[in-house]
Short mmCIF file of C-alpha atoms in Angstrom, two decimals:
data_model
loop_
_atom_site.label_atom_id
_atom_site.label_comp_id
_atom_site.label_asym_id
_atom_site.label_seq_id
_atom_site.Cartn_x
_atom_site.Cartn_y
_atom_site.Cartn_z
CA LYS A 18 48.21 -27.34 -16.00
CA ASP A 19 49.15 -26.93 -11.60
CA LYS A 20 45.42 -26.65 -11.01
CA SER A 21 44.67 -29.90 -13.13
CA ALA A 22 47.10 -31.41 -11.49
CA ALA A 23 46.13 -30.71 -7.81
CA CYS A 24 42.10 -30.39 -8.75
CA LYS A 25 43.60 -34.10 -9.77
CA ASP A 26 45.60 -35.28 -7.18
CA SER A 27 42.35 -34.36 -4.81
CA THR A 28 39.82 -36.78 -6.87
CA PRO A 29 40.22 -40.57 -5.51
CA GLU A 30 38.10 -41.86 -7.45
CA GLY A 31 40.13 -40.32 -10.52
CA ALA A 32 43.42 -42.75 -9.18
CA SER A 33 42.99 -44.43 -12.35
CA LYS A 34 42.31 -41.65 -14.90
CA ARG A 35 45.41 -39.56 -13.31
CA GLN A 36 47.59 -41.82 -15.24
CA GLU A 37 46.11 -41.16 -17.90
CA ASP A 38 46.23 -37.40 -17.67
CA GLY A 39 49.67 -37.41 -16.01
CA ALA A 40 50.48 -38.24 -20.09
CA GLU A 41 49.89 -34.37 -21.02
CA THR A 42 49.14 -35.31 -23.80
CA PRO A 43 48.60 -30.99 -25.86
CA LYS A 44 45.33 -32.52 -26.73
CA GLN A 45 44.67 -34.53 -23.42
CA GLN A 46 45.66 -30.34 -22.36
CA LEU A 47 43.22 -28.78 -24.63
CA LEU A 48 39.75 -30.97 -23.14
CA ASP A 49 41.58 -29.87 -19.85
CA ILE A 50 41.01 -26.64 -21.00
CA ILE A 51 37.55 -26.55 -22.00
CA GLY A 52 36.25 -29.17 -19.42
CA ASN A 53 37.32 -26.86 -17.43
CA MET A 54 35.32 -23.98 -19.56
CA LYS A 55 31.84 -24.33 -18.83
CA VAL A 56 28.41 -23.66 -18.90
CA GLU A 57 26.95 -24.38 -22.35
CA VAL A 58 27.51 -28.05 -22.30
CA SER A 59 23.62 -29.17 -23.92
CA TYR A 60 22.15 -33.19 -23.69
CA ARG A 61 23.35 -34.46 -27.16
CA LYS A 62 26.80 -33.11 -26.97
CA LYS A 63 26.60 -34.95 -22.77
CA LEU A 64 25.09 -38.16 -24.54
CA GLN A 65 27.34 -38.36 -26.87
CA GLN A 66 30.54 -37.71 -24.68
CA LEU A 67 28.82 -40.52 -22.53
CA LYS A 68 28.53 -43.00 -25.36
CA ALA A 69 32.33 -42.18 -27.25
CA SER A 70 34.67 -42.21 -24.58
CA GLY A 71 32.98 -43.58 -20.69
CA SER A 72 35.71 -43.90 -18.23
CA LYS A 73 37.87 -39.89 -19.67
CA LYS A 74 35.16 -38.10 -20.38
CA GLN A 75 33.43 -39.31 -17.10
CA ALA A 76 36.92 -37.91 -14.95
CA LEU A 77 36.40 -34.66 -17.18
CA ASN A 78 33.62 -34.04 -15.84
CA LYS A 79 34.26 -34.64 -12.77
CA LEU A 80 37.04 -32.83 -13.24
CA GLU A 81 34.34 -29.88 -14.54
CA GLY A 82 32.24 -30.02 -11.51
CA LEU A 83 34.48 -29.60 -8.59
CA ASP A 84 36.98 -27.37 -10.18
CA SER A 85 33.68 -25.01 -11.68
CA GLU A 86 33.57 -22.60 -9.03
CA GLY A 87 37.54 -21.98 -8.71
CA SER A 88 38.58 -22.49 -12.50
CA LEU A 89 35.63 -20.99 -13.86
CA PRO A 90 36.14 -16.74 -13.03
CA GLN A 91 40.06 -17.07 -13.51
CA GLU A 92 39.44 -19.08 -16.93
CA THR A 93 37.71 -16.81 -17.56
CA THR A 94 39.23 -13.62 -16.81
CA GLU A 95 41.77 -14.90 -18.85
CA ASP A 96 39.78 -15.51 -21.98
CA THR A 97 39.48 -12.28 -22.36
CA GLN A 98 42.63 -10.94 -21.22
CA ARG A 99 43.95 -12.70 -24.47
CA GLY A 100 41.85 -10.44 -27.74
CA LYS A 101 38.09 -9.67 -28.52
CA PRO A 102 38.17 -11.91 -32.15
CA LEU A 103 37.55 -15.96 -31.26
CA ASN A 104 41.73 -16.44 -29.64
CA PRO A 105 43.27 -19.17 -32.12
CA GLU A 106 43.59 -21.57 -29.28
CA LEU A 107 40.43 -21.74 -28.53
CA VAL A 108 39.69 -22.82 -32.34
CA LYS A 109 42.31 -24.86 -32.35
CA ALA A 110 40.91 -25.96 -29.16
CA ALA A 111 36.90 -26.57 -30.35
CA SER A 112 38.60 -28.25 -33.30
CA ALA A 113 40.27 -30.81 -31.33
CA VAL A 114 37.24 -31.34 -29.73
CA ALA A 115 34.69 -31.59 -33.25
CA SER A 116 37.96 -34.89 -34.00
CA SER A 117 37.42 -36.15 -31.18
CA LEU A 118 33.95 -36.90 -30.90
CA PRO A 119 32.57 -39.87 -33.53
CA ARG A 120 30.05 -37.53 -35.33
CA ASN A 121 29.51 -34.72 -37.16
CA LYS A 122 33.05 -32.82 -36.46
CA LYS A 123 32.29 -30.34 -38.97
CA GLN A 124 28.46 -29.05 -37.27
CA THR A 125 30.09 -29.77 -33.83
CA GLU A 126 33.14 -27.65 -34.23
CA SER A 127 30.33 -24.88 -35.32
CA GLU A 128 28.81 -25.86 -32.62
CA LEU A 129 31.50 -24.99 -30.14
CA LEU A 130 32.79 -22.12 -32.17
CA ALA A 131 29.80 -19.99 -31.84
CA GLN A 132 29.44 -21.37 -27.44
CA LEU A 133 32.56 -19.51 -27.43
CA ARG A 134 31.79 -16.47 -29.38
CA ARG A 135 28.42 -16.21 -27.27
CA HIS A 136 30.59 -16.56 -24.11
CA GLU A 137 33.20 -13.98 -24.78
CA GLU A 138 29.94 -11.40 -26.10
CA THR A 139 28.52 -12.00 -22.28
CA THR A 140 31.15 -11.37 -20.50
CA ASP A 141 32.72 -8.17 -22.93
CA LYS A 142 29.30 -7.71 -21.70
CA GLN A 143 29.47 -7.06 -18.08
CA LYS A 144 33.00 -5.70 -18.36
CA LYS A 145 31.28 -2.54 -19.96
CA GLY A 146 28.99 -3.16 -16.79
CA GLY A 147 25.72 -3.53 -19.12
CA LYS A 148 23.14 -4.59 -18.50
CA ILE A 149 22.85 -8.12 -16.43
CA ASN A 150 20.34 -9.77 -19.30
CA ILE A 151 19.21 -12.70 -16.78
CA ARG A 152 17.25 -14.49 -19.02
CA ASN A 153 20.22 -15.06 -22.22
CA VAL A 154 22.55 -16.48 -18.97
CA ILE A 155 20.07 -18.71 -17.73
CA SER A 156 18.15 -19.98 -21.15
CA GLU A 157 21.82 -21.51 -21.70
CA MET A 158 22.46 -22.75 -19.37
CA THR A 159 20.91 -26.40 -19.21
CA VAL A 160 20.28 -28.58 -16.68
CA LYS A 161 22.58 -31.10 -16.86
CA ARG A 162 21.62 -35.09 -16.54
CA GLN A 163 23.56 -37.43 -14.78
CA THR A 164 23.49 -41.44 -13.51
CA PRO A 165 23.23 -43.01 -11.54
CA ALA A 166 25.48 -43.55 -10.40
CA GLN A 167 27.55 -40.73 -11.51
CA ARG A 168 26.00 -39.07 -8.84
CA SER A 169 26.91 -41.56 -6.74
CA ALA A 170 30.99 -41.71 -7.07
CA ARG A 171 30.35 -38.06 -7.19
CA ILE A 172 28.50 -37.19 -3.25
CA SER A 173 30.53 -39.70 -1.89
CA GLY A 174 33.36 -38.26 -2.95
CA ARG A 175 32.22 -34.92 -2.06
CA ILE A 176 31.47 -36.34 1.78
CA SER A 177 35.60 -37.08 2.01
CA LEU A 178 36.13 -33.84 0.54
CA GLN A 179 34.36 -30.60 1.05
CA LEU A 180 33.73 -28.83 4.35
CA ASP A 181 30.71 -26.67 4.55
CA GLU A 182 30.97 -23.24 2.99
CA ASP A 183 31.29 -21.84 6.97
CA GLY A 184 34.62 -24.26 6.97
CA ARG A 185 32.85 -25.52 10.48
CA GLY A 186 33.66 -29.05 9.24
CA ILE A 187 32.44 -32.14 6.96
CA ARG A 188 28.72 -32.59 7.87
CA PRO A 189 27.50 -35.98 5.30
CA GLY A 190 24.29 -36.03 5.29
CA ARG A 191 21.31 -33.61 5.15
CA SER A 192 23.07 -30.17 3.50
CA SER A 193 25.18 -31.96 0.88
CA ALA A 194 21.79 -34.26 0.05
CA GLN A 195 20.49 -31.03 -0.44
CA SER A 196 22.71 -28.80 -2.40
CA VAL A 197 23.64 -31.75 -4.43
CA ASP A 198 20.15 -32.53 -4.59
CA PHE A 199 19.18 -28.88 -6.65
CA ARG A 200 22.61 -30.12 -8.72
CA ARG A 201 24.52 -27.79 -7.73
CA SER A 202 23.09 -25.63 -8.68
CA LEU A 203 23.39 -23.39 -5.15
CA LYS A 204 26.31 -22.64 -4.18
CA VAL A 205 28.14 -23.27 -7.43
CA GLY A 206 28.48 -21.44 -9.66
CA LYS A 207 29.73 -18.35 -10.62
CA ARG A 208 28.11 -15.27 -9.19
CA LEU A 209 26.60 -13.52 -11.77
CA ASN A 210 26.31 -9.97 -8.52
CA ILE A 211 23.70 -8.52 -8.82
CA PHE A 212 21.90 -7.86 -5.87
CA THR A 213 23.26 -5.72 -2.75
CA LYS A 214 23.78 -6.76 0.95
CA ALA A 215 20.90 -5.16 2.24
CA SER A 216 23.47 -3.89 5.86
CA THR A 217 21.89 -0.38 7.44
CA GLU A 218 17.74 -0.84 7.13
CA PRO A 219 16.47 -1.58 10.38
CA GLU A 220 18.30 1.72 11.42
CA HIS A 221 17.01 3.92 8.82
CA ALA A 222 13.45 2.89 9.58
CA LEU A 223 13.77 2.93 13.36
CA LYS A 224 15.05 6.92 12.74
CA THR A 225 12.86 8.22 10.60
CA VAL A 226 10.25 6.61 12.38
CA SER A 227 11.10 8.39 15.87
CA SER A 228 12.29 11.90 14.61
CA PRO A 229 9.13 14.07 12.29
CA THR A 230 10.42 16.75 14.29
CA ILE A 231 9.93 20.00 13.52
CA TRP A 232 11.23 21.58 11.11
CA ASP A 233 10.72 18.70 8.95
CA LEU A 234 6.81 19.48 8.91
CA GLU A 235 8.49 23.40 8.35
CA PHE A 236 10.70 22.19 5.15
CA ALA A 237 7.29 20.11 4.56
CA LYS A 238 5.57 23.06 4.57
CA GLU A 239 6.81 25.31 2.87
CA VAL A 240 7.77 22.27 -0.14
CA ALA A 241 4.62 22.27 -0.43
CA ALA A 242 3.67 26.43 -0.63
CA VAL A 243 6.67 26.71 -3.12
CA THR A 244 5.92 24.38 -5.76
CA ALA A 245 1.70 25.51 -5.75
CA GLN A 246 1.94 27.59 -8.35
CA PRO A 247 -0.68 30.20 -8.96
CA PRO A 248 -3.10 28.65 -11.57
CA ARG A 249 -3.14 29.72 -14.78
CA ASN A 250 -5.99 29.80 -16.57
CA GLY A 251 -9.71 29.45 -15.26
CA PHE A 252 -8.86 25.69 -16.18
CA GLU A 253 -6.83 24.54 -13.86
CA GLU A 254 -8.13 27.03 -11.12
CA MET A 255 -11.12 24.81 -11.42
CA ILE A 256 -8.15 22.41 -10.97
CA GLN A 257 -8.24 23.23 -8.11
CA TRP A 258 -11.29 23.64 -6.37
CA THR A 259 -12.20 20.66 -7.80
CA LYS A 260 -9.67 19.06 -5.23
CA GLU A 261 -10.06 21.44 -2.55
CA GLY A 262 -13.98 19.86 -2.17
CA ILE A 263 -15.41 23.60 -3.16
CA LEU A 264 -16.12 22.47 -6.76
CA TRP A 265 -17.68 18.84 -7.75
CA GLU A 266 -17.06 15.98 -10.02
CA PHE A 267 -18.51 15.95 -13.08
CA PRO A 268 -20.79 14.24 -14.34
CA VAL A 269 -22.60 14.99 -10.54
CA ASP A 270 -22.44 11.94 -8.63
CA ASN A 271 -25.67 12.22 -6.33
CA GLU A 272 -24.17 9.94 -3.60
CA VAL A 273 -20.80 10.88 -3.08
CA GLY A 274 -19.86 11.14 0.50
CA MET A 275 -22.97 8.54 0.69
CA GLU A 276 -21.95 5.01 2.38
CA ASP A 277 -24.06 3.49 2.84
CA ASP A 278 -22.87 -0.44 2.65
CA ALA A 279 -26.43 -2.21 4.45
CA GLU A 280 -29.32 -2.94 2.09
CA PHE A 281 -32.89 -1.32 2.36
CA HIS A 282 -34.36 -4.34 4.33
CA GLU A 283 -31.97 -3.23 6.33
CA HIS A 284 -33.16 0.39 7.06
CA ILE A 285 -37.63 -0.79 6.82
CA PHE A 286 -37.77 -4.16 8.18
CA LEU A 287 -36.72 -3.45 12.04
CA GLU A 288 -38.44 -4.97 14.55
CA LYS A 289 -36.19 -7.06 14.78
CA HIS A 290 -34.41 -5.18 17.56
CA LEU A 291 -37.70 -4.23 18.98
CA GLU A 292 -36.85 -7.67 20.95
CA GLY A 293 -35.50 -5.82 24.30
CA PHE A 294 -39.15 -4.25 24.55
CA PRO A 295 -41.71 -5.85 25.95
CA LYS A 296 -44.32 -7.59 24.15
CA GLU A 297 -48.28 -5.63 25.08
CA GLY A 298 -48.59 -2.51 26.04
CA PRO A 299 -48.91 1.44 25.32
CA ILE A 300 -44.13 0.73 24.78
CA ARG A 301 -45.28 -1.64 22.05
CA HIS A 302 -47.05 1.26 20.23
CA PHE A 303 -44.71 3.80 20.85
CA MET A 304 -42.64 1.41 19.27
CA GLU A 305 -44.41 0.53 16.68
CA LEU A 306 -44.63 4.43 15.33
CA VAL A 307 -41.43 4.89 16.11
CA ILE A 308 -40.22 2.16 13.73
CA CYS A 309 -42.90 3.08 11.48
CA GLY A 310 -41.30 6.67 10.71
CA LEU A 311 -37.77 4.99 10.53
CA SER A 312 -38.45 3.55 8.05
CA LYS A 313 -40.27 6.10 6.28
CA ASN A 314 -36.95 7.83 6.60
CA PRO A 315 -34.19 8.18 4.02
CA TYR A 316 -30.90 10.72 5.49
CA LEU A 317 -30.73 8.11 8.41
CA SER A 318 -28.12 5.33 8.30
CA VAL A 319 -29.26 1.69 9.80
CA LYS A 320 -25.99 3.23 12.63
CA GLN A 321 -28.22 6.50 13.28
CA LYS A 322 -31.29 4.10 12.96
CA VAL A 323 -29.99 1.35 15.74
CA GLU A 324 -28.74 4.04 18.10
CA HIS A 325 -32.14 6.17 18.15
CA ILE A 326 -33.94 2.84 19.34
CA GLU A 327 -31.52 1.60 22.18
CA TRP A 328 -31.29 4.87 23.62
CA PHE A 329 -34.74 4.10 23.91
CA GLN A 330 -34.50 1.50 24.96
CA LYS A 331 -32.39 2.55 27.43
CA TYR A 332 -34.71 5.98 28.69
CA PHE A 333 -37.36 2.86 29.08
CA GLU A 334 -35.83 0.51 31.05
CA GLU A 335 -34.33 3.87 33.72
CA LYS A 336 -38.20 4.39 33.59
CA LYS A 337 -39.15 0.62 35.17
CA GLU A 338 -40.39 1.22 38.38
CA LEU A 339 -41.85 4.09 37.38
CA LEU A 340 -43.90 2.62 34.88
CA GLN A 341 -44.29 -0.34 37.40
CA GLU A 342 -46.07 2.06 40.01
CA ILE A 343 -48.43 2.38 36.75
CA MET B 178 -0.21 17.90 23.73
CA ALA B 179 -3.55 16.60 22.81
CA ALA B 180 -4.28 19.41 24.97
CA ALA B 181 -2.61 22.71 22.88
CA ALA B 182 -3.63 20.87 19.92
CA LEU B 183 -6.58 21.81 21.40
CA CYS B 184 -5.85 24.95 22.44
CA TRP B 185 -4.60 25.57 18.99
CA ALA B 186 -7.45 24.61 17.65
CA LEU B 187 -9.36 27.20 19.85
CA ARG B 188 -7.53 30.10 18.47
CA ALA B 189 -7.96 29.09 14.98
CA ALA B 190 -12.10 28.69 15.70
CA ARG B 191 -11.97 32.27 16.52
CA GLN B 192 -8.84 34.12 14.90
CA VAL B 193 -8.42 33.28 11.35
CA LEU B 194 -5.03 33.18 10.56
CA PRO B 195 -3.78 35.03 8.28
CA SER B 196 -3.42 33.35 4.99
CA PRO B 197 -2.50 34.93 1.17
CA CYS B 198 -6.14 35.89 0.27
CA PRO B 199 -7.32 39.32 -1.21
CA GLY B 200 -10.49 41.24 1.26
CA GLN B 201 -10.62 41.68 4.73
CA VAL B 202 -9.58 39.22 6.81
CA ARG B 203 -11.52 39.41 10.51
CA SER B 204 -9.78 37.83 13.33
CA TYR B 205 -12.32 37.98 16.24
CA TYR B 206 -16.92 38.04 15.56
CA VAL B 207 -18.28 40.94 15.08
CA ASP B 208 -19.26 41.45 18.26
CA TRP B 209 -20.40 39.48 22.20
CA ARG B 210 -23.70 38.90 20.32
CA MET B 211 -22.50 37.17 17.67
CA LEU B 212 -20.07 35.07 20.48
CA ARG B 213 -23.22 34.42 22.28
CA ASP B 214 -25.41 32.92 18.96
CA VAL B 215 -22.05 30.89 17.88
CA LYS B 216 -22.18 29.35 21.62
CA ARG B 217 -25.62 28.50 20.83
CA ARG B 218 -25.84 27.27 17.71
CA LYS B 219 -23.02 24.63 18.79
CA LEU B 220 -25.04 23.33 22.02
CA ALA B 221 -28.44 23.14 20.06
CA TYR B 222 -26.12 21.02 18.46
CA GLU B 223 -24.76 19.19 20.02
CA HIS B 224 -28.32 18.66 21.96
CA ALA B 225 -30.67 17.99 19.50
CA GLU B 226 -31.24 14.16 19.25
CA GLU B 227 -31.46 13.98 22.69
CA ARG B 228 -34.59 16.78 23.05
CA LEU B 229 -35.64 15.51 19.58
CA ARG B 230 -36.51 11.91 21.35
CA ILE B 231 -38.02 13.17 24.50
CA ASN B 232 -40.47 15.65 22.36
CA ALA B 233 -41.61 12.47 20.90
CA ILE B 234 -42.11 11.15 24.72
CA ARG B 235 -44.35 14.25 25.45
CA LYS B 236 -45.14 15.60 22.70
CA ASN B 237 -48.10 11.32 22.56
CA SER B 238 -51.50 10.33 23.75
CA ILE B 239 -49.93 6.66 23.89
CA LEU B 240 -47.37 6.52 26.42
CA PRO B 241 -48.68 7.18 30.17
CA LYS B 242 -49.17 11.13 31.43
CA GLU B 243 -46.34 10.08 34.05
CA LEU B 244 -43.88 9.23 31.88
CA GLN B 245 -45.14 12.66 29.67
CA GLU B 246 -44.64 14.91 32.80
CA VAL B 247 -41.64 13.11 33.59
CA ALA B 248 -39.94 13.71 30.19
CA ASP B 249 -41.31 18.07 31.13
CA LYS B 250 -39.12 18.20 33.71
CA GLU B 251 -36.14 16.09 31.96
CA ILE B 252 -36.31 18.55 29.63
CA ALA B 253 -36.18 21.27 31.22
CA ALA B 254 -33.01 20.51 32.99
CA LEU B 255 -30.66 20.75 30.42
CA PRO B 256 -29.09 23.89 28.90
CA ARG B 257 -30.99 26.58 28.62
CA ASP B 258 -29.44 27.17 25.57
CA SER B 259 -29.30 23.32 23.37
CA CYS B 260 -33.16 25.08 22.36
CA PRO B 261 -32.64 26.02 18.90
CA VAL B 262 -35.45 28.35 19.69
CA ARG B 263 -32.61 30.84 20.80
CA ILE B 264 -31.25 30.93 17.69
CA ARG B 265 -31.16 34.76 16.03
CA ASN B 266 -30.62 34.55 12.14
CA ARG B 267 -27.57 37.89 12.41
CA CYS B 268 -25.60 38.59 9.93
CA VAL B 269 -22.66 36.83 9.43
CA LEU B 270 -20.31 40.66 8.64
CA THR B 271 -22.40 42.97 10.95
CA SER B 272 -24.57 40.75 13.19
CA ARG B 273 -27.90 42.18 12.13
CA PRO B 274 -29.80 40.41 14.04
CA ARG B 275 -32.76 42.10 11.30
CA GLY B 276 -33.60 42.25 8.06
CA VAL B 277 -30.97 39.84 7.70
CA LYS B 278 -32.19 37.37 4.27
CA ARG B 279 -31.63 34.37 4.46
CA ARG B 280 -30.00 33.00 1.92
CA TRP B 281 -27.37 35.01 1.59
CA ARG B 282 -26.93 35.16 6.20
CA LEU B 283 -26.70 39.17 5.38
CA SER B 284 -28.62 42.00 6.34
CA ARG B 285 -29.78 44.22 3.28
CA ILE B 286 -27.78 46.73 3.27
CA VAL B 287 -24.88 44.57 3.20
CA PHE B 288 -26.37 42.72 0.07
CA ARG B 289 -27.50 46.33 -1.12
CA HIS B 290 -23.57 47.49 -0.90
CA PHE B 291 -22.02 44.22 -3.01
CA ALA B 292 -24.76 43.33 -5.01
CA ASP B 293 -23.82 46.75 -6.08
CA HIS B 294 -20.25 46.12 -6.67
CA ALA B 295 -21.62 43.11 -8.64
CA GLN B 296 -19.90 40.65 -5.67
CA ILE B 297 -21.72 38.94 -5.22
CA CYS B 298 -22.93 35.80 -7.91
CA GLY B 299 -25.66 36.53 -10.21
CA VAL B 300 -27.84 39.48 -8.53
CA GLN B 301 -28.25 42.58 -11.06
CA ARG B 302 -30.47 45.03 -9.86
CA ALA B 303 -34.15 44.39 -11.18
CA MET B 304 -35.34 46.58 -14.28
CA TRP B 305 -38.10 45.69 -15.83
#
C-alpha cells in the first residue's frame, strides 16, 4: 500500500486518479496488486481493458509501467514465499478482475489463473536453479501496444522525473527517446542473470602470450609421452604410421602433396615470359628451345619454370657487353 | 635464440638423440669418408640448378662460342664438391664403397647378414 501511494505521488498525470485510488476499496487493492504483477498481458485483454474503463485503466497501466522495475521482484518473491499452489488471495483477485471485465468472466478468470500458475512455475524453476529457458520467457512476453496519446503522456512523465541510470541527471531527448523507442525493453524489466561480467580477460590473454616457458614445453612433452600408449594391435600400429606419414592413405591418392593450382595453359604457353629477350638472334632461338623443353616437363611447378626463365634472363643481361662485341 | 636453435639442429643431424627404439643407435657417421660424402651430397643439391643451367648454355650449338667459353669458366669456378660426379654410393651401415646394392643402400656383406636373419622385407634365399 505504501508503495502504491509513493508511486501515485510520483505521477503528476495521475493526480485526478489519485483521489479515486486513494479510496482504497478492497477491489482496488486487488486490482493494484494484479496491475503491479507484470509479464503476461495479452493484446486482447489490453483492448478489453481500454474499451471497458478508460482513465482508470490508463492510470493502472502507467503505474504498471513505472513500477515494473522496482515492484516486480519484490512482488514475485513475496508471492513465492506464500506457497506453491496458487494463493487463495490471488485466486480471489483473479475472480475480482474477471468480474470487473465486461466479457466472458469465466474465461478470463481461467486464463488469469493459468497465467498465474505459469508465473509461479517459472519463479520456482529459477529458485531451484534450473535451466533458464529464454524461449519460454520471451514467448510469454508480448509486445505491448499503446496509443500515441498514452505514449506522449508517458514520455512527458519520464522526462520530468526520472534520472539516467548513471545518475547524471535529466536528459530529455535522445537517450530517453531511444529507450522509449524500444518499447521500454532495454533498461526496464527483471534481470535474467544470464550473463556474467567478463572482468579479467585482457590480463589473462597478456599472461599466456608472453611466457611459453621451458617448463611449459617440458610439461607438454611429458603429457604427450604419457598419453601416447604403445599400439595394442596391428590396426593401431598402422594408424600411428599413417599419422606419422610412414604409411600412405588408402585408397591411394596420386596427387598427395602436389598442390599445383595452375591450369595446364600456364604450363605450356610460356611465351609471355619471353618478353625480356631480343626478338631475333641466337639467344631467342635458344630460349625458345628452353621453353619447348619446359612445356613438356611435368615434374616442375609453374613457379619453378618461371624462375628458370628468369635466371636465364638475368644471366644474359649480365653478359650484355660481351654479346655486343660479338 | 636462432643461433642456438641452429646449433642444436646441427648437432641433432650428426647425432641421433636417444629415443626409445629397438636396434642400434648410431650417434656418429661411420667414418670420415662417409662424412665427406655427405658434404658432397649437400653441396651438389644446392648447386644442382645452377650447374644444369650453365651446362645448358655450354652444351649447345646455337649460342656463340665466346659465350660458351665464359660459361665454362663459370662452372669451373663453382666449388669442386658441388658436382654430382664426386658422390659415391657407399654402404649406409659400414661405409663400404664397393659391392653396394642400390635398392637397399647396403653392402653385400651387411645385406647377407640381415637377409639371413629375415630382417629385410621380401627377401628370401633363392632356391630353384
